[in-house]
CSV table of C-alpha atoms in Angstrom, one decimal:
chain,number,residue,atom,x,y,z
Y,1,MET,CA,8.3,-54.0,72.3
Y,2,LYS,CA,9.0,-57.2,70.5
Y,3,SER,CA,12.2,-58.1,68.6
Y,4,LEU,CA,13.7,-60.8,66.4
Y,5,THR,CA,17.4,-61.3,65.7
Y,6,LYS,CA,18.8,-63.5,63.0
Y,7,GLU,CA,22.3,-64.0,61.5
Y,8,LEU,CA,21.8,-65.2,57.9
Y,9,TRP,CA,24.7,-67.2,56.3
Y,10,VAL,CA,25.2,-67.1,52.6
Y,11,ASP,CA,27.8,-69.0,50.5
Y,12,ILE,CA,29.8,-66.7,48.1
Y,13,PRO,CA,31.9,-68.9,45.8
Y,14,ALA,CA,33.2,-65.9,43.7
Y,15,ARG,CA,35.3,-62.9,44.8
Y,16,ARG,CA,32.3,-60.6,44.0
Y,17,ALA,CA,28.6,-61.3,43.9
Y,18,ILE,CA,25.2,-59.6,44.3
Y,19,VAL,CA,22.8,-61.9,46.2
Y,20,SER,CA,19.1,-61.3,46.7
Y,21,ILE,CA,18.2,-61.6,50.4
Y,22,HIS,CA,14.8,-60.0,49.9
Y,23,ASN,CA,12.7,-63.1,50.5
Y,24,GLU,CA,14.6,-64.1,53.6
Y,25,VAL,CA,14.1,-60.6,55.2
Y,26,GLU,CA,10.4,-60.7,54.2
Y,27,ARG,CA,9.9,-64.1,55.8
Y,28,LEU,CA,11.6,-63.0,59.0
Y,29,VAL,CA,9.4,-60.0,59.3
Y,30,GLN,CA,6.4,-62.3,59.0
Y,31,ASP,CA,7.9,-64.7,61.6
Y,32,SER,CA,8.5,-61.9,64.0
Y,33,GLY,CA,4.8,-61.2,64.3
Y,34,ILE,CA,5.7,-57.5,64.4
Y,35,ARG,CA,3.0,-55.2,62.8
Y,36,ASP,CA,4.7,-51.9,63.2
Y,37,GLY,CA,8.4,-51.2,63.5
Y,38,LEU,CA,11.8,-51.1,61.9
Y,39,VAL,CA,14.1,-53.8,60.4
Y,40,LEU,CA,17.9,-53.2,60.2
Y,41,VAL,CA,19.7,-55.4,57.7
Y,42,ASN,CA,23.5,-55.1,57.7
Y,43,ALA,CA,26.6,-56.8,56.3
Y,44,MET,CA,28.7,-58.2,59.2
Y,45,HIS,CA,31.8,-58.1,56.9
Y,46,ILE,CA,33.7,-54.9,56.2
Y,47,THR,CA,34.2,-55.6,52.4
Y,48,ALA,CA,30.5,-56.0,51.8
Y,49,SER,CA,27.3,-54.0,51.5
Y,50,VAL,CA,23.5,-54.4,52.0
Y,51,PHE,CA,21.7,-52.1,49.6
Y,52,ILE,CA,18.2,-51.6,48.0
Y,53,ASN,CA,17.9,-51.1,44.3
Y,54,ASP,CA,16.5,-52.7,41.2
Y,55,ASN,CA,16.3,-56.5,40.7
Y,56,GLU,CA,17.7,-56.2,37.1
Y,57,SER,CA,20.8,-58.0,35.9
Y,58,GLY,CA,21.8,-55.3,33.4
Y,59,LEU,CA,22.0,-52.8,36.3
Y,60,HIS,CA,24.0,-55.2,38.4
Y,61,HIS,CA,26.5,-55.5,35.6
Y,62,ASP,CA,26.7,-51.7,35.4
Y,63,TYR,CA,27.4,-51.5,39.1
Y,64,GLU,CA,30.3,-53.9,38.7
Y,65,VAL,CA,31.9,-51.8,35.9
Y,66,TRP,CA,31.2,-48.5,37.7
Y,67,LEU,CA,32.6,-49.5,41.1
Y,68,GLU,CA,35.7,-50.9,39.4
Y,69,LYS,CA,36.2,-47.5,37.8
Y,70,LEU,CA,35.7,-45.6,41.1
Y,71,ALA,CA,37.8,-47.9,43.2
Y,72,PRO,CA,39.9,-50.3,41.1
Y,73,GLU,CA,41.1,-53.5,42.6
Y,74,LYS,CA,44.4,-53.5,40.7
Y,75,PRO,CA,47.2,-52.8,40.9
Y,76,HIS,CA,47.1,-54.1,44.5
Y,77,SER,CA,50.2,-52.1,45.2
Y,78,GLN,CA,48.3,-48.8,45.0
Y,79,TYR,CA,46.8,-49.3,48.5
Y,80,LYS,CA,48.8,-49.4,51.7
Y,81,HIS,CA,46.2,-51.8,53.2
Y,82,ASN,CA,47.3,-54.4,50.8
Y,83,GLY,CA,50.7,-54.9,52.5
Y,84,PHE,CA,49.1,-57.9,54.1
Y,85,GLU,CA,45.8,-58.2,52.2
Y,86,ASP,CA,44.5,-57.7,48.7
Y,87,ASN,CA,41.1,-56.3,49.3
Y,88,ALA,CA,41.5,-52.6,49.9
Y,89,ASP,CA,39.2,-51.9,46.9
Y,90,GLY,CA,36.5,-53.8,48.7
Y,91,HIS,CA,36.6,-51.6,51.7
Y,92,MET,CA,36.1,-48.6,49.4
Y,93,LYS,CA,33.3,-50.1,47.2
Y,94,ARG,CA,31.5,-51.0,50.4
Y,95,GLN,CA,31.4,-47.3,51.5
Y,96,ILE,CA,29.8,-46.3,48.2
Y,97,MET,CA,27.1,-49.0,48.3
Y,98,GLY,CA,26.6,-48.7,52.1
Y,99,ARG,CA,26.8,-51.0,55.1
Y,100,GLU,CA,23.1,-51.3,56.0
Y,101,VAL,CA,19.5,-50.5,55.2
Y,102,VAL,CA,16.7,-49.7,57.7
Y,103,VAL,CA,13.3,-50.5,56.4
Y,104,ALA,CA,9.9,-49.7,57.9
Y,105,ILE,CA,7.4,-52.4,58.8
Y,106,THR,CA,3.7,-51.4,58.5
Y,107,GLU,CA,0.7,-53.7,58.9
Y,108,GLY,CA,3.1,-56.7,59.3
Y,109,LYS,CA,4.9,-56.2,56.0
Y,110,LEU,CA,8.1,-54.5,54.6
Y,111,HIS,CA,7.0,-51.0,53.7
Y,112,LEU,CA,8.8,-50.5,50.4
Y,113,GLY,CA,8.3,-48.7,47.0
Y,114,PRO,CA,7.3,-50.9,44.1
Y,115,TRP,CA,10.8,-51.6,42.8
Y,116,GLU,CA,12.8,-51.7,46.0
Y,117,HIS,CA,14.6,-55.0,46.5
Y,118,ILE,CA,17.1,-55.9,49.2
Y,119,PHE,CA,20.5,-57.3,48.2
Y,120,TYR,CA,23.8,-58.3,49.7
Y,121,TYR,CA,26.9,-57.3,47.8
Y,122,GLU,CA,30.2,-59.0,48.5
Y,123,PHE,CA,33.5,-57.6,47.3
Y,124,ASP,CA,35.9,-60.2,48.8
Y,125,GLY,CA,34.1,-63.5,48.9
Y,126,LYS,CA,35.2,-67.1,48.2
Y,127,ARG,CA,33.8,-68.2,51.6
Y,128,ARG,CA,30.7,-68.1,53.7
Y,129,LYS,CA,29.4,-64.7,54.8
Y,130,ARG,CA,27.0,-63.4,57.4
Y,131,ILE,CA,24.2,-60.8,57.3
Y,132,LEU,CA,22.4,-59.5,60.4
Y,133,ILE,CA,18.7,-58.9,60.5
Y,134,LYS,CA,17.3,-57.1,63.6
Y,135,ILE,CA,13.6,-56.4,63.8
Y,136,ILE,CA,12.1,-54.2,66.6
Y,137,GLY,CA,8.5,-53.0,67.0
Y,138,GLN,CA,5.2,-54.2,68.3
I,1,MET,CA,5.6,-47.9,71.8
I,2,LYS,CA,3.9,-45.3,69.6
I,3,SER,CA,4.3,-44.9,65.9
I,4,LEU,CA,3.4,-42.7,62.9
I,5,THR,CA,3.6,-43.7,59.3
I,6,LYS,CA,3.2,-41.3,56.4
I,7,GLU,CA,3.8,-41.4,52.6
I,8,LEU,CA,4.6,-37.9,51.4
I,9,TRP,CA,4.0,-37.1,47.7
I,10,VAL,CA,6.1,-34.5,45.9
I,11,ASP,CA,5.8,-33.2,42.4
I,12,ILE,CA,9.1,-33.3,40.5
I,13,PRO,CA,8.6,-31.5,37.1
I,14,ALA,CA,12.3,-31.7,36.1
I,15,ARG,CA,14.5,-34.8,35.6
I,16,ARG,CA,16.6,-33.9,38.6
I,17,ALA,CA,15.7,-31.8,41.7
I,18,ILE,CA,16.7,-31.3,45.3
I,19,VAL,CA,13.6,-30.7,47.4
I,20,SER,CA,13.6,-29.7,51.1
I,21,ILE,CA,11.3,-32.0,53.1
I,22,HIS,CA,12.6,-30.7,56.4
I,23,ASN,CA,9.5,-28.9,57.6
I,24,GLU,CA,7.2,-31.8,56.7
I,25,VAL,CA,9.3,-34.2,58.7
I,26,GLU,CA,9.5,-31.8,61.6
I,27,ARG,CA,5.7,-31.3,61.6
I,28,LEU,CA,5.1,-35.1,61.5
I,29,VAL,CA,7.4,-35.6,64.5
I,30,GLN,CA,5.3,-33.0,66.3
I,31,ASP,CA,2.0,-34.6,65.2
I,32,SER,CA,3.2,-38.0,66.4
I,33,GLY,CA,3.4,-36.9,70.0
I,34,ILE,CA,6.6,-39.0,70.3
I,35,ARG,CA,9.1,-37.5,72.8
I,36,ASP,CA,11.9,-40.0,72.4
I,37,GLY,CA,12.6,-42.2,69.5
I,38,LEU,CA,13.8,-42.5,65.9
I,39,VAL,CA,12.4,-41.3,62.6
I,40,LEU,CA,13.3,-43.1,59.3
I,41,VAL,CA,13.0,-41.1,56.1
I,42,ASN,CA,13.5,-42.9,52.9
I,43,ALA,CA,13.0,-42.5,49.1
I,44,MET,CA,10.5,-45.1,47.9
I,45,HIS,CA,12.0,-44.8,44.4
I,46,ILE,CA,15.3,-46.4,43.4
I,47,THR,CA,16.6,-43.5,41.4
I,48,ALA,CA,16.3,-41.1,44.3
I,49,SER,CA,17.9,-40.3,47.7
I,50,VAL,CA,17.1,-38.8,51.0
I,51,PHE,CA,20.1,-37.0,52.5
I,52,ILE,CA,21.0,-34.5,55.2
I,53,ASN,CA,23.3,-31.7,54.3
I,54,ASP,CA,23.6,-27.9,53.9
I,55,ASN,CA,20.6,-25.8,52.8
I,56,GLU,CA,22.8,-23.8,50.4
I,57,SER,CA,22.1,-23.4,46.7
I,58,GLY,CA,25.8,-23.2,45.7
I,59,LEU,CA,26.5,-26.6,47.3
I,60,HIS,CA,23.4,-28.1,45.6
I,61,HIS,CA,24.8,-26.9,42.2
I,62,ASP,CA,28.2,-28.5,43.2
I,63,TYR,CA,26.5,-31.8,43.9
I,64,GLU,CA,24.9,-31.7,40.4
I,65,VAL,CA,28.3,-31.2,38.7
I,66,TRP,CA,30.1,-33.7,40.9
I,67,LEU,CA,27.6,-36.5,40.6
I,68,GLU,CA,27.5,-36.1,36.8
I,69,LYS,CA,31.3,-36.5,36.8
I,70,LEU,CA,31.2,-39.7,39.0
I,71,ALA,CA,28.2,-41.3,37.2
I,72,PRO,CA,27.5,-39.5,33.9
I,73,GLU,CA,24.0,-39.8,32.4
I,74,LYS,CA,25.3,-39.9,28.8
I,75,PRO,CA,26.0,-41.6,26.6
I,76,HIS,CA,23.0,-43.8,27.5
I,77,SER,CA,24.6,-46.7,25.7
I,78,GLN,CA,27.4,-47.1,28.2
I,79,TYR,CA,25.0,-48.8,30.6
I,80,LYS,CA,23.4,-52.3,30.0
I,81,HIS,CA,20.4,-51.2,32.2
I,82,ASN,CA,19.6,-48.7,29.5
I,83,GLY,CA,18.5,-51.4,27.0
I,84,PHE,CA,15.0,-50.6,28.1
I,85,GLU,CA,15.4,-47.5,30.3
I,86,ASP,CA,17.6,-44.3,30.2
I,87,ASN,CA,18.1,-43.8,34.0
I,88,ALA,CA,21.1,-46.1,34.9
I,89,ASP,CA,23.0,-43.1,36.1
I,90,GLY,CA,20.3,-42.3,38.6
I,91,HIS,CA,20.6,-45.8,40.2
I,92,MET,CA,24.3,-45.0,40.7
I,93,LYS,CA,23.9,-41.4,41.9
I,94,ARG,CA,21.4,-42.6,44.5
I,95,GLN,CA,24.0,-45.1,46.0
I,96,ILE,CA,26.4,-42.2,46.5
I,97,MET,CA,23.8,-39.9,48.1
I,98,GLY,CA,22.1,-42.7,50.0
I,99,ARG,CA,18.6,-44.1,50.2
I,100,GLU,CA,17.6,-43.1,53.7
I,101,VAL,CA,18.4,-41.2,56.9
I,102,VAL,CA,17.6,-42.1,60.5
I,103,VAL,CA,17.3,-39.2,62.9
I,104,ALA,CA,16.9,-39.2,66.6
I,105,ILE,CA,13.9,-37.6,68.4
I,106,THR,CA,14.7,-36.1,71.8
I,107,GLU,CA,12.2,-34.1,73.9
I,108,GLY,CA,9.7,-34.2,71.1
I,109,LYS,CA,12.0,-32.7,68.4
I,110,LEU,CA,14.3,-33.7,65.6
I,111,HIS,CA,17.7,-34.0,67.3
I,112,LEU,CA,20.0,-32.5,64.7
I,113,GLY,CA,23.2,-30.4,64.5
I,114,PRO,CA,22.8,-26.7,63.7
I,115,TRP,CA,23.2,-27.0,59.9
I,116,GLU,CA,21.6,-30.4,59.3
I,117,HIS,CA,18.7,-30.1,56.8
I,118,ILE,CA,16.7,-33.0,55.3
I,119,PHE,CA,16.4,-33.2,51.5
I,120,TYR,CA,14.9,-35.5,48.8
I,121,TYR,CA,17.1,-35.8,45.7
I,122,GLU,CA,15.4,-37.1,42.5
I,123,PHE,CA,17.5,-38.3,39.6
I,124,ASP,CA,14.7,-39.4,37.3
I,125,GLY,CA,11.7,-37.2,37.8
I,126,LYS,CA,9.1,-35.6,35.6
I,127,ARG,CA,6.4,-37.2,37.7
I,128,ARG,CA,5.0,-37.4,41.2
I,129,LYS,CA,7.3,-39.2,43.7
I,130,ARG,CA,6.9,-40.7,47.2
I,131,ILE,CA,8.9,-40.5,50.4
I,132,LEU,CA,8.2,-42.6,53.5
I,133,ILE,CA,8.4,-41.2,57.0
I,134,LYS,CA,8.2,-43.8,59.8
I,135,ILE,CA,8.4,-42.6,63.4
I,136,ILE,CA,8.7,-45.0,66.4
I,137,GLY,CA,9.2,-44.2,70.1
I,138,GLN,CA,7.3,-43.2,73.1
W,1,MET,CA,10.9,-48.9,75.8
W,2,LYS,CA,14.0,-47.4,77.4
W,3,SER,CA,16.4,-44.9,75.8
W,4,LEU,CA,19.7,-43.2,76.3
W,5,THR,CA,20.8,-40.0,74.5
W,6,LYS,CA,24.3,-38.6,74.5
W,7,GLU,CA,26.2,-35.9,72.6
W,8,LEU,CA,29.9,-36.9,72.5
W,9,TRP,CA,32.4,-34.0,72.0
W,10,VAL,CA,35.7,-34.7,70.3
W,11,ASP,CA,38.6,-32.4,69.7
W,12,ILE,CA,39.8,-32.3,66.1
W,13,PRO,CA,43.1,-30.3,65.8
W,14,ALA,CA,43.7,-31.1,62.1
W,15,ARG,CA,41.5,-30.3,59.1
W,16,ARG,CA,40.9,-34.1,58.5
W,17,ALA,CA,41.0,-36.9,61.0
W,18,ILE,CA,39.6,-40.4,61.6
W,19,VAL,CA,38.9,-40.9,65.2
W,20,SER,CA,37.8,-44.2,66.9
W,21,ILE,CA,34.6,-43.7,68.9
W,22,HIS,CA,34.0,-47.5,69.3
W,23,ASN,CA,34.8,-47.8,73.0
W,24,GLU,CA,32.6,-44.8,73.9
W,25,VAL,CA,29.6,-46.3,72.0
W,26,GLU,CA,30.2,-49.6,73.6
W,27,ARG,CA,30.3,-48.1,77.1
W,28,LEU,CA,27.1,-46.1,76.5
W,29,VAL,CA,25.3,-49.3,75.4
W,30,GLN,CA,26.4,-50.9,78.7
W,31,ASP,CA,25.3,-47.8,80.7
W,32,SER,CA,21.9,-47.8,79.0
W,33,GLY,CA,21.0,-51.2,80.5
W,34,ILE,CA,19.3,-52.0,77.2
W,35,ARG,CA,19.5,-55.7,76.2
W,36,ASP,CA,17.7,-55.6,72.9
W,37,GLY,CA,17.4,-52.6,70.5
W,38,LEU,CA,19.1,-50.3,68.1
W,39,VAL,CA,21.8,-47.6,68.5
W,40,LEU,CA,22.0,-44.7,66.1
W,41,VAL,CA,25.4,-43.0,65.8
W,42,ASN,CA,25.6,-39.9,63.6
W,43,ALA,CA,27.8,-36.9,62.9
W,44,MET,CA,26.1,-33.6,63.9
W,45,HIS,CA,28.3,-31.7,61.4
W,46,ILE,CA,27.6,-31.8,57.7
W,47,THR,CA,31.3,-32.1,56.7
W,48,ALA,CA,31.8,-35.3,58.7
W,49,SER,CA,30.8,-39.0,58.7
W,50,VAL,CA,30.3,-41.9,61.1
W,51,PHE,CA,31.3,-45.1,59.4
W,52,ILE,CA,32.1,-48.7,60.3
W,53,ASN,CA,35.2,-50.3,58.8
W,54,ASP,CA,38.6,-51.8,59.6
W,55,ASN,CA,40.7,-50.4,62.5
W,56,GLU,CA,43.9,-50.5,60.3
W,57,SER,CA,46.0,-47.4,59.6
W,58,GLY,CA,47.1,-48.4,56.1
W,59,LEU,CA,43.4,-48.5,55.1
W,60,HIS,CA,42.8,-45.1,56.7
W,61,HIS,CA,45.6,-43.7,54.6
W,62,ASP,CA,44.1,-45.3,51.5
W,63,TYR,CA,40.7,-43.6,52.3
W,64,GLU,CA,42.4,-40.2,52.5
W,65,VAL,CA,44.0,-40.6,49.1
W,66,TRP,CA,40.9,-42.1,47.5
W,67,LEU,CA,38.5,-39.5,48.8
W,68,GLU,CA,40.8,-36.7,47.6
W,69,LYS,CA,40.7,-38.3,44.1
W,70,LEU,CA,36.9,-38.6,44.0
W,71,ALA,CA,36.2,-35.1,45.6
W,72,PRO,CA,39.4,-33.0,45.5
W,73,GLU,CA,39.7,-30.1,48.0
W,74,LYS,CA,41.6,-27.8,45.6
W,75,PRO,CA,41.3,-25.7,43.7
W,76,HIS,CA,38.7,-24.1,46.0
W,77,SER,CA,37.4,-22.1,43.0
W,78,GLN,CA,35.9,-25.3,41.4
W,79,TYR,CA,33.0,-25.2,43.8
W,80,LYS,CA,30.3,-22.6,44.0
W,81,HIS,CA,29.8,-23.3,47.7
W,82,ASN,CA,33.3,-21.9,48.3
W,83,GLY,CA,32.2,-18.4,47.5
W,84,PHE,CA,32.0,-17.9,51.3
W,85,GLU,CA,33.6,-21.2,52.6
W,86,ASP,CA,36.4,-23.5,51.6
W,87,ASN,CA,35.0,-26.9,52.6
W,88,ALA,CA,32.7,-27.9,49.6
W,89,ASP,CA,34.9,-31.0,49.2
W,90,GLY,CA,34.0,-32.1,52.8
W,91,HIS,CA,30.3,-32.0,52.0
W,92,MET,CA,31.0,-34.4,49.2
W,93,LYS,CA,33.4,-36.8,51.0
W,94,ARG,CA,30.8,-37.0,53.8
W,95,GLN,CA,28.2,-38.3,51.3
W,96,ILE,CA,30.5,-41.1,50.2
W,97,MET,CA,31.4,-42.2,53.7
W,98,GLY,CA,27.9,-41.7,55.1
W,99,ARG,CA,26.3,-39.6,57.9
W,100,GLU,CA,25.3,-42.3,60.3
W,101,VAL,CA,25.3,-46.0,61.3
W,102,VAL,CA,22.6,-48.0,62.9
W,103,VAL,CA,23.8,-50.9,65.0
W,104,ALA,CA,21.8,-53.7,66.6
W,105,ILE,CA,22.1,-54.4,70.4
W,106,THR,CA,21.6,-58.0,71.4
W,107,GLU,CA,22.0,-59.4,74.9
W,108,GLY,CA,23.2,-56.0,76.1
W,109,LYS,CA,26.1,-55.7,73.6
W,110,LEU,CA,26.8,-54.1,70.2
W,111,HIS,CA,26.0,-56.9,67.7
W,112,LEU,CA,28.8,-56.5,65.1
W,113,GLY,CA,30.9,-58.7,62.9
W,114,PRO,CA,34.5,-59.5,64.1
W,115,TRP,CA,36.2,-56.6,62.3
W,116,GLU,CA,33.5,-54.0,62.5
W,117,HIS,CA,34.8,-50.8,64.3
W,118,ILE,CA,33.0,-47.5,64.7
W,119,PHE,CA,34.8,-44.3,63.5
W,120,TYR,CA,34.1,-40.6,63.2
W,121,TYR,CA,35.6,-39.0,60.1
W,122,GLU,CA,36.1,-35.2,60.0
W,123,PHE,CA,36.7,-33.4,56.7
W,124,ASP,CA,36.7,-29.8,58.1
W,125,GLY,CA,38.1,-29.8,61.6
W,126,LYS,CA,40.4,-27.6,63.6
W,127,ARG,CA,37.8,-27.3,66.3
W,128,ARG,CA,35.6,-29.3,68.7
W,129,LYS,CA,33.0,-31.5,67.1
W,130,ARG,CA,29.9,-33.4,68.2
W,131,ILE,CA,28.6,-36.9,67.6
W,132,LEU,CA,25.1,-38.0,68.6
W,133,ILE,CA,24.4,-41.5,70.1
W,134,LYS,CA,20.8,-42.5,70.6
W,135,ILE,CA,19.9,-45.9,72.0
W,136,ILE,CA,16.4,-47.3,72.1
W,137,GLY,CA,15.2,-50.7,73.1
W,138,GLN,CA,14.3,-52.7,76.2
C-alpha cells in the first residue's frame, strides 16, 4: 500500500467563500503514483465543508441564499453557541454541505462523473484555512 | 491490496426515484473476493445521492415531501442556476441526502446494522444514470 | 494491509443524545498499530449519526433546536412512516447530520484539525446502540 498526505492552505478573505480545490486534488493524485485507491478530502475546520457539485456560479449563489434560509446567521442571539462566538450558523451549514468527500482513483486518475467538481466551502473565513488530502492505494 | 471497480447503470424513467442498489453492491463485494476492507458507493451525477436508510415505502414518501419543503423545485425562477436548467432544487436535495456512502467489509460481507439498506436517489432523472462502486482491501 | 474492526456499544437512556466517542476511536487507532491509513466510523442504526464538530454544549443545544425546526418530531401523524413507528423525524435528522465520517491516520494518530471532535448522535434512543469502527492501513 502506498499513501500521500497533504495539508493544503487556502486564503479566505471573506466570511464566506466557495473555492475550487479540484486541480490541486487532481495534481496530488498524479504525484502520488497511486493507480488504484481512494482519496479522502476533508475540511480541517468545523465551520467549513468539502463538497462535490457543479462548477457553475449561479448555483453557488443559490447555495448561499438557500443555506442562509435553512440556518440563518442573524440574529446572533438565537444561538447559545454565540455567547462567545458569532459563527453558530456556520456549524450548521457545514452539516448540510458535509465535512468530507471520498473519491475513487482508477487508472491513476480521479474517477468522477462528467460534472463532478471538488470545492471547499468556508462559512467563517477572513483568515487562512486548511484542507486535508489523504490518498491510499497501490 | 486487492480492488474491484464497477460503474452500475440504472434506468430512471421518472424525474425522481429511490432505487435499491443493495443487492448489486452485496454481489460485487462477494465477486471481489475481498474479506476485509472498504467499499465506496457514490452517485456519478450531481443531482443524485447514495444513502443508507430504511427499506420502507412510507419513509420514502416522507423523504419526498420533506425534501420538497426544504428545497422546493418550483417556481424555477427562484434559482439563478435555472437560467439554463430547471434542476437547481436537485443540486440542493443531493447535499442533504449526501453524495456517497463508505461501508466496511468484514469476513467477506458488507458490515451493516440490521436495518441499513443502500439506495440511489435521483432528483433529475428521465434517463440512464451511473453509480460507482469501488472496493479496496485484502 | 492491516485492519482493525470494532463494534462499540453505548447506552442511550434518553430519546435523543449527543455522545462523545472521540477517545474510544483514538484508542482503537493506537491499538491497531496502523501508522498510515483511514478510519471509518459509522452509526449502525438508521435514526442516528456520527459527525465531527465542536465539543461545546451551547452548540449541541443549538443543534437540537435547529434539527427540530427542520424535521419536527410532532405531530407524529405528519409522516407515513409513523403508521407503525414514531421515529420518522429521526430518519430525517440523521440525513442532515450524516451517517459516517472517514478520518485520516497519519504517523499513528487521527489526523484532525484542532477543534474536530467525533460524536455519536442518537435520535431514537432509550436502549443500547452500536457504532462501527473500521481501520485499514499499514
